[in-house]
XYZ file of C-alpha atoms in Angstrom:
589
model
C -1.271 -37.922 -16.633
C -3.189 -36.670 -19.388
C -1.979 -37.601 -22.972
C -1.309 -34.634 -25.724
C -4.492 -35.581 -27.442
C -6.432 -35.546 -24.304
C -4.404 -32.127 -23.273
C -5.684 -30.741 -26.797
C -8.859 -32.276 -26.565
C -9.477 -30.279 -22.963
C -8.221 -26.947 -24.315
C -10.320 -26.763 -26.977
C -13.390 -27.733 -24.810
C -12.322 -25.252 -21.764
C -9.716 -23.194 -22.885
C -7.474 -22.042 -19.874
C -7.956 -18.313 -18.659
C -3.717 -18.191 -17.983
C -3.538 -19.283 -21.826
C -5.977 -16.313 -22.830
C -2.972 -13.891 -20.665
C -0.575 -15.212 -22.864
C -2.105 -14.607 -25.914
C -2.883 -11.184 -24.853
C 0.864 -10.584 -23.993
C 1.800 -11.464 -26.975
C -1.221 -9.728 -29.340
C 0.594 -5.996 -27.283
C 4.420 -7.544 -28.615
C 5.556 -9.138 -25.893
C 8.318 -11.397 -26.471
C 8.153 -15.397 -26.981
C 8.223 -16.998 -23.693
C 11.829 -17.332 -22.368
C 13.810 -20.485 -23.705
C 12.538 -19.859 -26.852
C 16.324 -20.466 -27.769
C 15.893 -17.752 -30.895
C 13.259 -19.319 -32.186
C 9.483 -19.803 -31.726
C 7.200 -23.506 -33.468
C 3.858 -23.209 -33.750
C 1.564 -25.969 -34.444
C -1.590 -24.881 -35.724
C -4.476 -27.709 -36.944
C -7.050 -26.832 -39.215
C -10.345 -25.762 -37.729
C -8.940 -26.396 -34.083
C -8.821 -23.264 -31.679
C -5.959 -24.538 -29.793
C -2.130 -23.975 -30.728
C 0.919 -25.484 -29.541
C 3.768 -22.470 -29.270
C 6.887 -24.076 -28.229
C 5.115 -27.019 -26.662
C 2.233 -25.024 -24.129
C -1.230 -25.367 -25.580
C -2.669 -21.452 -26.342
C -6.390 -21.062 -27.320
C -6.370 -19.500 -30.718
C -9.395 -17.339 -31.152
C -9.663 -17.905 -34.972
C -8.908 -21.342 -36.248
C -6.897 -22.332 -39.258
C -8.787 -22.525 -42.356
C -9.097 -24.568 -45.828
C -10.754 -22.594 -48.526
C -10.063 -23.481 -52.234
C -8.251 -25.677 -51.692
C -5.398 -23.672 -49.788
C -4.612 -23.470 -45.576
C -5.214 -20.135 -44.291
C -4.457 -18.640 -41.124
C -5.274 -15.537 -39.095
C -2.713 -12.885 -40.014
C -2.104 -11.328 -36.897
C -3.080 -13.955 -34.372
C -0.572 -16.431 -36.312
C 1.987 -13.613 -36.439
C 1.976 -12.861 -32.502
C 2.110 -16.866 -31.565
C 5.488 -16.950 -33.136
C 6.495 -13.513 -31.556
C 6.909 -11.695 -34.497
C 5.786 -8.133 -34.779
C 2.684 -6.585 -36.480
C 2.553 -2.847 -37.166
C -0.747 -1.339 -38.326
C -0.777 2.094 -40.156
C -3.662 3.482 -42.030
C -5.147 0.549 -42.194
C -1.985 -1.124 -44.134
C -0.720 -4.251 -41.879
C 2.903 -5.499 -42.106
C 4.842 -8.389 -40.805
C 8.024 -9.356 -42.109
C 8.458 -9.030 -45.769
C 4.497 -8.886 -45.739
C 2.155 -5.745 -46.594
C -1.878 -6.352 -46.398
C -4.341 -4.023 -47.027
C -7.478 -5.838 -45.837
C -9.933 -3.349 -46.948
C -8.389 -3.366 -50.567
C -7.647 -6.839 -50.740
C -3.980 -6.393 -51.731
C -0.903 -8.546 -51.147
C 2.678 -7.453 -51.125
C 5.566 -9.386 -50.274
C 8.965 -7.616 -50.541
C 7.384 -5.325 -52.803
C 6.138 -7.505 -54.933
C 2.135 -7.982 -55.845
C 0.491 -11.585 -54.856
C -2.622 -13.262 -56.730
C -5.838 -12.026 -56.086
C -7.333 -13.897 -52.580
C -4.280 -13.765 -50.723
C -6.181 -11.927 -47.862
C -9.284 -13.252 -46.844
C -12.056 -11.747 -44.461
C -13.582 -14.734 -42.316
C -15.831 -12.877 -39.735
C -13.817 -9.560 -40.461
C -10.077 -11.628 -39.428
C -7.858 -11.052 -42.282
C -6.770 -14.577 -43.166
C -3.835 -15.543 -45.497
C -2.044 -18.345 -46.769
C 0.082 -19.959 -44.233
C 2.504 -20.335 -46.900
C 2.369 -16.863 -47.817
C 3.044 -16.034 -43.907
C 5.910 -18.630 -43.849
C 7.650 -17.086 -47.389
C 7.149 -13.570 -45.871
C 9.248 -14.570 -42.115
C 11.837 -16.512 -43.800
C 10.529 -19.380 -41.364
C 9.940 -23.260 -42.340
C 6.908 -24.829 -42.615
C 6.096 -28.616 -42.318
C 2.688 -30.438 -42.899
C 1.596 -33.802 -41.016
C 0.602 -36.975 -42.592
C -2.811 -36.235 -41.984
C -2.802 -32.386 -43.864
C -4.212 -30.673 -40.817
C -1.283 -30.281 -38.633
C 0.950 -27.214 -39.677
C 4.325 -26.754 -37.940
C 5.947 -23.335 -38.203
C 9.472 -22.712 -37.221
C 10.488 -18.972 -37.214
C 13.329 -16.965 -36.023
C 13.137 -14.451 -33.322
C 13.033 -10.639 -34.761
C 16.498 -9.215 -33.883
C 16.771 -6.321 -31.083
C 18.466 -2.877 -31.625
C 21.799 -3.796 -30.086
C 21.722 -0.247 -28.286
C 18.642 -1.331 -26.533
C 18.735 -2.569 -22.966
C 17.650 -6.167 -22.294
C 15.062 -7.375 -19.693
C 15.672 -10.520 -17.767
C 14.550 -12.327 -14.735
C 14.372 -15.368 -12.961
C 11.995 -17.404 -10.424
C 13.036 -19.785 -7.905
C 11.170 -22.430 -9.624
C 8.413 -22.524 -12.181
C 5.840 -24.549 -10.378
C 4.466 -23.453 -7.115
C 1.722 -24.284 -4.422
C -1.054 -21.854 -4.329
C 0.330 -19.584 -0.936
C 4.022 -20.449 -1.831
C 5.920 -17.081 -2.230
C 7.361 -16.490 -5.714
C 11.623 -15.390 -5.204
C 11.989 -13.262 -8.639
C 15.210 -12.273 -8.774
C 16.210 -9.688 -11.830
C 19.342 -9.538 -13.727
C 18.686 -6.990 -16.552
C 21.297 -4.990 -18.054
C 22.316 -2.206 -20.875
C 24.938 -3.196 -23.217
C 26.829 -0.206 -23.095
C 26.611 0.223 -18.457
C 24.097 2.651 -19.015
C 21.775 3.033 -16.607
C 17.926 1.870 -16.614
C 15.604 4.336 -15.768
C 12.167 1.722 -15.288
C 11.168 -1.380 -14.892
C 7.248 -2.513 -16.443
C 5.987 -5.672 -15.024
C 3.290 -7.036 -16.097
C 2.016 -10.100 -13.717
C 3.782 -10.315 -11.010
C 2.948 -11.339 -7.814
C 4.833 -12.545 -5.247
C 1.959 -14.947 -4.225
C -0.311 -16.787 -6.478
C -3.237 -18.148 -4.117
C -5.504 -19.712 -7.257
C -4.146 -22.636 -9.242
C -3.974 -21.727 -13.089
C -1.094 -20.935 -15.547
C 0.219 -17.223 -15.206
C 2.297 -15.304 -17.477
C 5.037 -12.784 -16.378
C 6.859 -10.285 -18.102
C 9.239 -7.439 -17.631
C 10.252 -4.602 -19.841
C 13.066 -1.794 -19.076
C 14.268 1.755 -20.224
C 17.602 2.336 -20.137
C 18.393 6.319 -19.278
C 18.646 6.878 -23.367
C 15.176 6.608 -23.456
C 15.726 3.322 -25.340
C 13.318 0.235 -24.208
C 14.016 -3.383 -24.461
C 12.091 -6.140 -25.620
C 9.636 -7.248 -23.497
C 10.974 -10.530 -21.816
C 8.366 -13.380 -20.249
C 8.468 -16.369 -18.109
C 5.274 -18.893 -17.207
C 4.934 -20.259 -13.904
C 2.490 -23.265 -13.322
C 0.569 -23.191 -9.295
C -0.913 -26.557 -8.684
C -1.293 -28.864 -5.753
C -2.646 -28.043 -2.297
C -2.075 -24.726 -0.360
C 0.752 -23.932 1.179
C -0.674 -20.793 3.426
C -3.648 -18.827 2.839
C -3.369 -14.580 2.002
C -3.987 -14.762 6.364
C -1.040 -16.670 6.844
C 1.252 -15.680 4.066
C 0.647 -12.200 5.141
C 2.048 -13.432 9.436
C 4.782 -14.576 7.244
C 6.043 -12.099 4.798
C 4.065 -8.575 5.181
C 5.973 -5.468 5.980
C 5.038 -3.208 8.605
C 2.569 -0.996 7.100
C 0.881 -3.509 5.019
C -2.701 -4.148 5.025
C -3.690 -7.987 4.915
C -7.240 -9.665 5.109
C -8.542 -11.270 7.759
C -12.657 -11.018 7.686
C -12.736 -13.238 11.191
C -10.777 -10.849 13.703
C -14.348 -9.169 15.133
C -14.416 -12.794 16.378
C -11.398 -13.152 18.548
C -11.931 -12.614 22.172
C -10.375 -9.960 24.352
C -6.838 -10.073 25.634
C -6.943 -9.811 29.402
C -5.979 -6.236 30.844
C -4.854 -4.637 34.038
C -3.915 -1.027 34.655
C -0.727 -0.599 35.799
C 0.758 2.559 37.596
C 2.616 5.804 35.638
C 3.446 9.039 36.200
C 0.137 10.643 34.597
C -1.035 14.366 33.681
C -3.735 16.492 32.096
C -4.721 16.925 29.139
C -5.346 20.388 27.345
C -7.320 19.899 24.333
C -8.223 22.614 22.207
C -10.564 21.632 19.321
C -13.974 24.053 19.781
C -14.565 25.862 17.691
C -13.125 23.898 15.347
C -13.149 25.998 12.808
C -12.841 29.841 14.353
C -14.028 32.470 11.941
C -12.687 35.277 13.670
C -9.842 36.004 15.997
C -10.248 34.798 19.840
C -9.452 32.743 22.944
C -9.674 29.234 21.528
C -9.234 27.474 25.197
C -7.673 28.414 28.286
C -6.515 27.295 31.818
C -3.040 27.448 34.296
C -1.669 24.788 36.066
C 1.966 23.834 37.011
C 3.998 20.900 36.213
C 3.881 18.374 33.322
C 0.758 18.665 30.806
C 0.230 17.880 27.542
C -1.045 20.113 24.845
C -3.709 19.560 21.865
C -4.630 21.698 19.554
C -6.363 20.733 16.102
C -8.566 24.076 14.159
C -8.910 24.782 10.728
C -8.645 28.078 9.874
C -12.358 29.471 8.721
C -11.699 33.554 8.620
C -11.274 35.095 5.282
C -7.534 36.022 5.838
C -4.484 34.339 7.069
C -4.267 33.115 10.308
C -2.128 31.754 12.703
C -2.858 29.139 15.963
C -0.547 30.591 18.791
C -0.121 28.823 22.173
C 1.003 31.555 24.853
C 2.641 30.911 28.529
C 1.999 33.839 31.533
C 4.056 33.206 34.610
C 1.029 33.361 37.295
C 3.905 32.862 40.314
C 5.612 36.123 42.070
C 9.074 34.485 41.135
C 10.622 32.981 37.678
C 8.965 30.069 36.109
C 11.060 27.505 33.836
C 8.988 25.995 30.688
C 10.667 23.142 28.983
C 9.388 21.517 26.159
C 9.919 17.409 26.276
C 8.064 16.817 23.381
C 6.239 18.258 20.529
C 5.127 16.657 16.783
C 2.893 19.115 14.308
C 1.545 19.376 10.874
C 0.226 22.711 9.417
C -0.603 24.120 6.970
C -2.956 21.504 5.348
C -6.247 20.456 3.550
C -5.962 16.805 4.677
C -7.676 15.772 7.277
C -5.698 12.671 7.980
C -2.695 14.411 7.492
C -2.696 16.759 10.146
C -3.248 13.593 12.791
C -0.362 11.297 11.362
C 2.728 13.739 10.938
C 2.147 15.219 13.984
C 2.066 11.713 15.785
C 5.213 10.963 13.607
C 6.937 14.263 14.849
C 6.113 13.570 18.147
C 7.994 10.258 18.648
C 10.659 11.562 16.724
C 11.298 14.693 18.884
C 13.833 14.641 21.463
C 12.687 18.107 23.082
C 12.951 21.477 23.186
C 13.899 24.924 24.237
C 13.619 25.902 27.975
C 12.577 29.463 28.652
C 12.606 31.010 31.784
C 9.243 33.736 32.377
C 10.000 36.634 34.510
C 6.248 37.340 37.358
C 3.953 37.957 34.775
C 5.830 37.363 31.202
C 4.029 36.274 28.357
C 5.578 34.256 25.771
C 4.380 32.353 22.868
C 5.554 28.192 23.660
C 4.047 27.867 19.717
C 3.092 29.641 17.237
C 1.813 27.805 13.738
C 2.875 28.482 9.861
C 0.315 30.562 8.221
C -2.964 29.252 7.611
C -4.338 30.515 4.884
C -8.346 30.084 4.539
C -9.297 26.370 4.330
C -6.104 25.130 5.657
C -5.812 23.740 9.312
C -3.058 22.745 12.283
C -2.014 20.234 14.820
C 0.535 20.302 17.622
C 0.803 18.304 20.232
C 3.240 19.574 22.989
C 4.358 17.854 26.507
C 5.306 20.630 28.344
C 7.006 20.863 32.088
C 6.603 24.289 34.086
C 8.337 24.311 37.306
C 5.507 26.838 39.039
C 1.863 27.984 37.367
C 1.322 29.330 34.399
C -1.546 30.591 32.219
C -1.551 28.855 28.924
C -4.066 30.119 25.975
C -5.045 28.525 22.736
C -5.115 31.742 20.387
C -6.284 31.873 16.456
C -4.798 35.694 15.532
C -5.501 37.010 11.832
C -1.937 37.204 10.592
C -1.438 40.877 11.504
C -1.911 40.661 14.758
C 1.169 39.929 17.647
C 0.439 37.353 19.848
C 0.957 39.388 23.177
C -0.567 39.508 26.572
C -2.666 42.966 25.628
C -3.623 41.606 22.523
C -4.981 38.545 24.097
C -6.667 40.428 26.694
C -8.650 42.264 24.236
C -10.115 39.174 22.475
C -13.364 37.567 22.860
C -13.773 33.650 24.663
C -15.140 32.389 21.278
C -18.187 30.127 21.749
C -17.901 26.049 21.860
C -19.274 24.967 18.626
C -21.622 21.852 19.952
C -19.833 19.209 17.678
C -16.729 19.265 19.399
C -14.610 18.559 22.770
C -12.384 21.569 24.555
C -11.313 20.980 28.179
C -8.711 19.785 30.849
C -8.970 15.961 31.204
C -6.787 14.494 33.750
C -4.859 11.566 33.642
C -3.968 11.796 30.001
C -1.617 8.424 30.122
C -3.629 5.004 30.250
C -1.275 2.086 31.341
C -2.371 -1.192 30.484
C -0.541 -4.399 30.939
C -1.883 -7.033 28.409
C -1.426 -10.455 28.633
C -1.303 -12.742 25.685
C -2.516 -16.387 26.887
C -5.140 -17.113 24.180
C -4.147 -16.342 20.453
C -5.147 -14.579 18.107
C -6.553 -11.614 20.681
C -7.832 -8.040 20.175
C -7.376 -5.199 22.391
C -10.095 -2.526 21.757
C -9.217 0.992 22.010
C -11.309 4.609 21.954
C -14.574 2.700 21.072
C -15.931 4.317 25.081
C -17.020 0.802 26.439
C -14.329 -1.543 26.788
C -12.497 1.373 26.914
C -14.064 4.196 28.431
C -13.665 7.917 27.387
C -12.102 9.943 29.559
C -13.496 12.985 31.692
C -13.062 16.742 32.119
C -14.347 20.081 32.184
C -14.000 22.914 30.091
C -12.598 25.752 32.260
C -14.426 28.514 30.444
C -17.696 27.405 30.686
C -17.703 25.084 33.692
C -19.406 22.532 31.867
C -18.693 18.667 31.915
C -16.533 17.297 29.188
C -16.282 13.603 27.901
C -13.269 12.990 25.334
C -15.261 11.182 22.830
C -12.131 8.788 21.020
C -9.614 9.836 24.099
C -7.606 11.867 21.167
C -4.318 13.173 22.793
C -4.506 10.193 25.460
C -0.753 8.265 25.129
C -1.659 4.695 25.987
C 1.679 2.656 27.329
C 0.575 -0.812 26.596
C 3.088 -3.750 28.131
C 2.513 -6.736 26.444
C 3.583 -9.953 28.478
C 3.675 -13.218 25.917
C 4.682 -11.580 22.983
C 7.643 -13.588 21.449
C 7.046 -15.080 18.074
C 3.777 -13.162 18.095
C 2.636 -10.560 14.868
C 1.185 -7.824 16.103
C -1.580 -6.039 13.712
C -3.992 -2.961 13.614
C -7.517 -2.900 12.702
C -9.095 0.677 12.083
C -13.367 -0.034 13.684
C -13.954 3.337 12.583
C -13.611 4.477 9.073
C -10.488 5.681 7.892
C -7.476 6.106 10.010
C -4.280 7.272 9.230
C -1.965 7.391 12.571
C 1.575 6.458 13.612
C 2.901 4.044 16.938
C 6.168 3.489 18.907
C 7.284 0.003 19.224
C 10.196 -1.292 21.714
C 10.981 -4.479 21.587
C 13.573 -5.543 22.926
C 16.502 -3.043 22.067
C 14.948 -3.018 18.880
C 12.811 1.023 18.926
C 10.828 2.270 16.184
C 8.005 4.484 15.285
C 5.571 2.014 13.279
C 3.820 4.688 9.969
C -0.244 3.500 10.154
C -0.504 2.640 7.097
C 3.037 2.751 5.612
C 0.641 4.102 2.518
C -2.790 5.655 1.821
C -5.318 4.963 4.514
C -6.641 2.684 6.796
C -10.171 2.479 6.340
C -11.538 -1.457 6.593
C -12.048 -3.170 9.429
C -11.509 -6.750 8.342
C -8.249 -5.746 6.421
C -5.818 -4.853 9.454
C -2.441 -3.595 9.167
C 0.523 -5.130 10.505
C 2.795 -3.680 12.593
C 5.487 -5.802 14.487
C 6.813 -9.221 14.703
C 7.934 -9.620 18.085
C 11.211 -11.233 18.991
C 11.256 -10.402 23.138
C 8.848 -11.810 25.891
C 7.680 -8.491 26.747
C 6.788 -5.723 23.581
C 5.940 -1.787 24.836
C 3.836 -0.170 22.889
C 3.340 3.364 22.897
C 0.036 4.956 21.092
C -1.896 8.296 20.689
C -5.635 7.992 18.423
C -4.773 10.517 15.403
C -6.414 13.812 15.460
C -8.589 13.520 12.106
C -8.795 10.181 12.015
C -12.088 8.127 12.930
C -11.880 5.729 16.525
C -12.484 3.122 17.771
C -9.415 0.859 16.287
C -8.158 -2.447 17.990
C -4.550 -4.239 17.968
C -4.908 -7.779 17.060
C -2.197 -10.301 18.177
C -1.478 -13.357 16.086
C 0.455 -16.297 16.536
C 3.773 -15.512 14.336
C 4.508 -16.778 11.010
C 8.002 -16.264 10.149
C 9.270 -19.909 9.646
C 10.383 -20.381 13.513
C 8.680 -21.066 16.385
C 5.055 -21.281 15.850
C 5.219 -20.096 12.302
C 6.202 -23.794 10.704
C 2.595 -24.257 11.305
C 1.809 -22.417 8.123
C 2.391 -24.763 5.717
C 5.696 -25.801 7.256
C 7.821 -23.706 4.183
C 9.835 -20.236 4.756
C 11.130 -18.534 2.339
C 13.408 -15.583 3.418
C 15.591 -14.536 0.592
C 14.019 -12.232 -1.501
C 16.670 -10.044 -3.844
């Protein structure tokens, strides 16, 4: 253990980068550090650039001086070591019963004029006596045997007792780098009112590099009023306890993004297709962006399909995507709607993709009409698009007989009938993008988890292949680059006490997933914010609790494919998990 003279002797030869925060908090009037007990010592030594405030060595940028004859110390630097306040207007400082004018060379204290030299400029840092500085904040001042070592004691400034105060604890004040920091905050207002924000300044919940770090909290009660800024030190030393991998299988929230620059390395988990109920796929997304009114896509069928449509509205005038239904049989046709999710209008891209996914798992169906031989009726009609502004809806409809179904973009004014649609052109597929009917629109893959971690790749067209179709007005071959509008049912065999992540391969992604687990259901937000746009920083989605974990996902319209789920061993403290540094922390107020 080093001794105080070799701790001083090492701070002034390195000083400590955690010190420098300190400083810095209190230079912007933060408070001494908590358990200052009312009162802050400082022990300054003449031309040493290390201080001593209540005990922790601080670098001190401009060291105490001796000039004729007298000790002088940097006015404000001196001032904010022993928490006391420095205000600064035009160009007059004051602290305590102190005035300086630095430019003029003038001294006040409590009004009254001090000898000539009471401010000096070393360097352009106003310097003044130390016992000037002690006279002017009532504090005491005490000198070593040798002359060079200056103790001053002062009093904390007192608060406005109106004011709201700021506290908080930590679990402990030394920590392993990786070892979660348990804050828990007890601030109040003296009078019950209420506070309105909370400023930290430091905190993390993990601290992964050793060092010193300083934390501090300030509140504003709902008068506006703000407390005193309030500031604990915590110490992280010793070997790791997890690594931001690890920590993150242990504490991330669904939604969070973690790194992980290795999982492009992890083999394949074995697959096998197992058997569902499948249907097509009508995908409407040429011409993207129409610029007049027109037949988007079209096609009949009967029985369960799923419907895709993603434009952007590119006339001059308001528009609106319509999806209409003709009853092709010589009898009544019912239409139900099982499902639908949409977004319009809107600018974002991403947007459009990730609310309709989210509306889409939430829904719990829709109407059921019933089309008299050769009705027409509208199964969706968008918001109003105005120029700019684009639409998705995805739809899983059942039709008990054929029907004619139509993709339509109509300039506002017109109705979306049968003659109206009748009248308008097939507009052109624009060459960029995919229109068509793709069968089997459900890909069923059982995974198996025997070798962790393991990725499962999806939309990239190789290890998972795109699937096929044809666009019905043109005849021509179709290949559903990304397999957007394709709900894979994954069944995951192996998965208890596994974390289960997702890595966009892509570029950005923003997209939304259906876990069951268990009896535990839940539609997973991809990311919970922003997007997700790098692939070594995946985002984590479930811990699993069951054997078996069903997954349900659709690629987002607007978003960029190919993504893959990663499967970790689990890190919550059970299990598996104790092999992250063996220590669980779950309480966190």
């Amino acid at each position: 253990m080093l001794s105080r003279e070799g701790l001083f002797r090492r701070s002034v030869l390195k000083p400590r980068r955690s010190s420098r925060s300190l400083l810095t908090a209190l230079l912007l009037g933060a408070a001494p550090l908590a358990g200052a007990q009312g009162a802050a010592q400082l022990t300054l030594t003449t031309d040493q650039t290390v201080a001593y405030v209540n005990g922790v060595a601080t670098p001190l940028p401009a060291a105490p001086r001796l000039i004729g004859g007298r000790t002088l110390v940097p006015l404000r630097e001196t001032a904010a070591l022993l928490g006391q306040p420095v205000s600064e207007v035009g160009g007059l400082w004051q602290v305590g019963r102190l005035n300086v004018d630095p430019a003029r060379g003038t001294v006040f204290l409590a009004g009254a004029a001090q000898p000539s030299g009471s401010v000096v400029d070393v360097s352009g840092v106003p310097y003044v006596p130390v016992r000037l500085l002690a006279d002017a904040l009532n504090a005491t001042l005490s000198v070593g045997p040798d002359g060079r070592t200056l103790t001053l004691v002062a009093l904390a400034q007192g608060v406005n007792p109106l004011a709201p105060q700021a506290r908080f604890s930590t679990d402990k004040t030394v920590y392993a780098p990786g070892e979660r920091v348990v804050y828990t905050e007890y601030a109040f207002d003296p009078d019950g009112a209420d506070l309105t924000s909370r400023r930290w300044t430091g905190r993390q919940e993990v601290f992964f590099q050793p060092g010193t770090y300083t934390v501090t909290l300030q509140v504003t009660n709902s008068r506006g009023l703000q407390s005193a800024p309030f500031s604990r030190t915590l110490r992280v030393e010793g070997p790791a306890v997890d690594t931001p991998l690890t920590y993150a299988l242990k504490y991330a929230e669904p939604g969070d993004r973690f790194p992980d620059p290795q999982l492009r390395s992890y083999p394949l988990a074995p697959t096998q297709p197992t058997f569902r109920e499948n249907h097509p796929l009508l995908f409407s997304n040429s011409p993207e962006v129409p610029t007049q009114s027109g037949v988007l896509y079209q096609d009949s069928l009967a029985g369960r399909v799923r419907l895709l449509g993603y434009h952007i509205n590119g006339l001059k005038t308001g528009a609106r995507l319509h999806i209409l239904a003709r009853n092709l049989e010589g009898g009544p046709v019912e239409l139900r709607t099982e499902r639908q999710g949409e977004t319009a209008p809107t600018r974002i891209e991403t947007l459009l993709g990730q609310v309709t996914l989210l509306d889409y798992f939430a829904s719990t169906g829709g109407p059921t009409l019933t089309l008299a031989p050769g009705a027409t009726v509208p199964v969706y009609s968008s918001p109003t698009l105005t120029p700019g502004t684009g639409v998705n809806v995805m739809q899983d409809l059942v039709a008990s007989g054929r029907v004619e179904l139509t993709f339509l973009m109509l300039e506002e004014a017109l109705p979306p009938t049968a003659q109206v649609a009748q009248q308008l052109p097939y507009l052109p597929h624009d060459g960029k993008h995919q229109r068509g009917t793709f069968e089997n629109a459900v890909r069923g893959l059982r995974v198996n988890l025997t070798t962790l971690p393991a990725r499962l790749v999806i939309g990239d067209g190789q290890v998972d292949p795109a699937i096929t179709g044809v666009d019905k007005l043109t005849g021509q071959p179709q290949r559903l680059a990304g397999n957007y509008g394709v709900r894979y049912h994954l069944e995951v065999y192996g998965a208890a006490g596994t974390a289960v992540a997702f890595s966009p391969r892509g570029g950005l992604y923003r997209g939304a997933m259906h876990v069951q687990d268990g009896p535990l259901a839940q539609t997973i937000k991809l990311p919970r914010t922003g997007n997700a746009i790098e692939p070594d920083q995946p985002v984590l989605l479930w811990r699993t609790r069951s054997d078996r974990l069903d997954l349900d996902l659709v690629p987002a319209s607007g978003s960029n494919l190919p993504v893959s789920l990663i499967f970790y061993r689990g890190g919550t403290g059970t299990g598996t998990g104790t092999g992250y540094g063996g220590l669980f922390k779950p309480y966190q107020p």
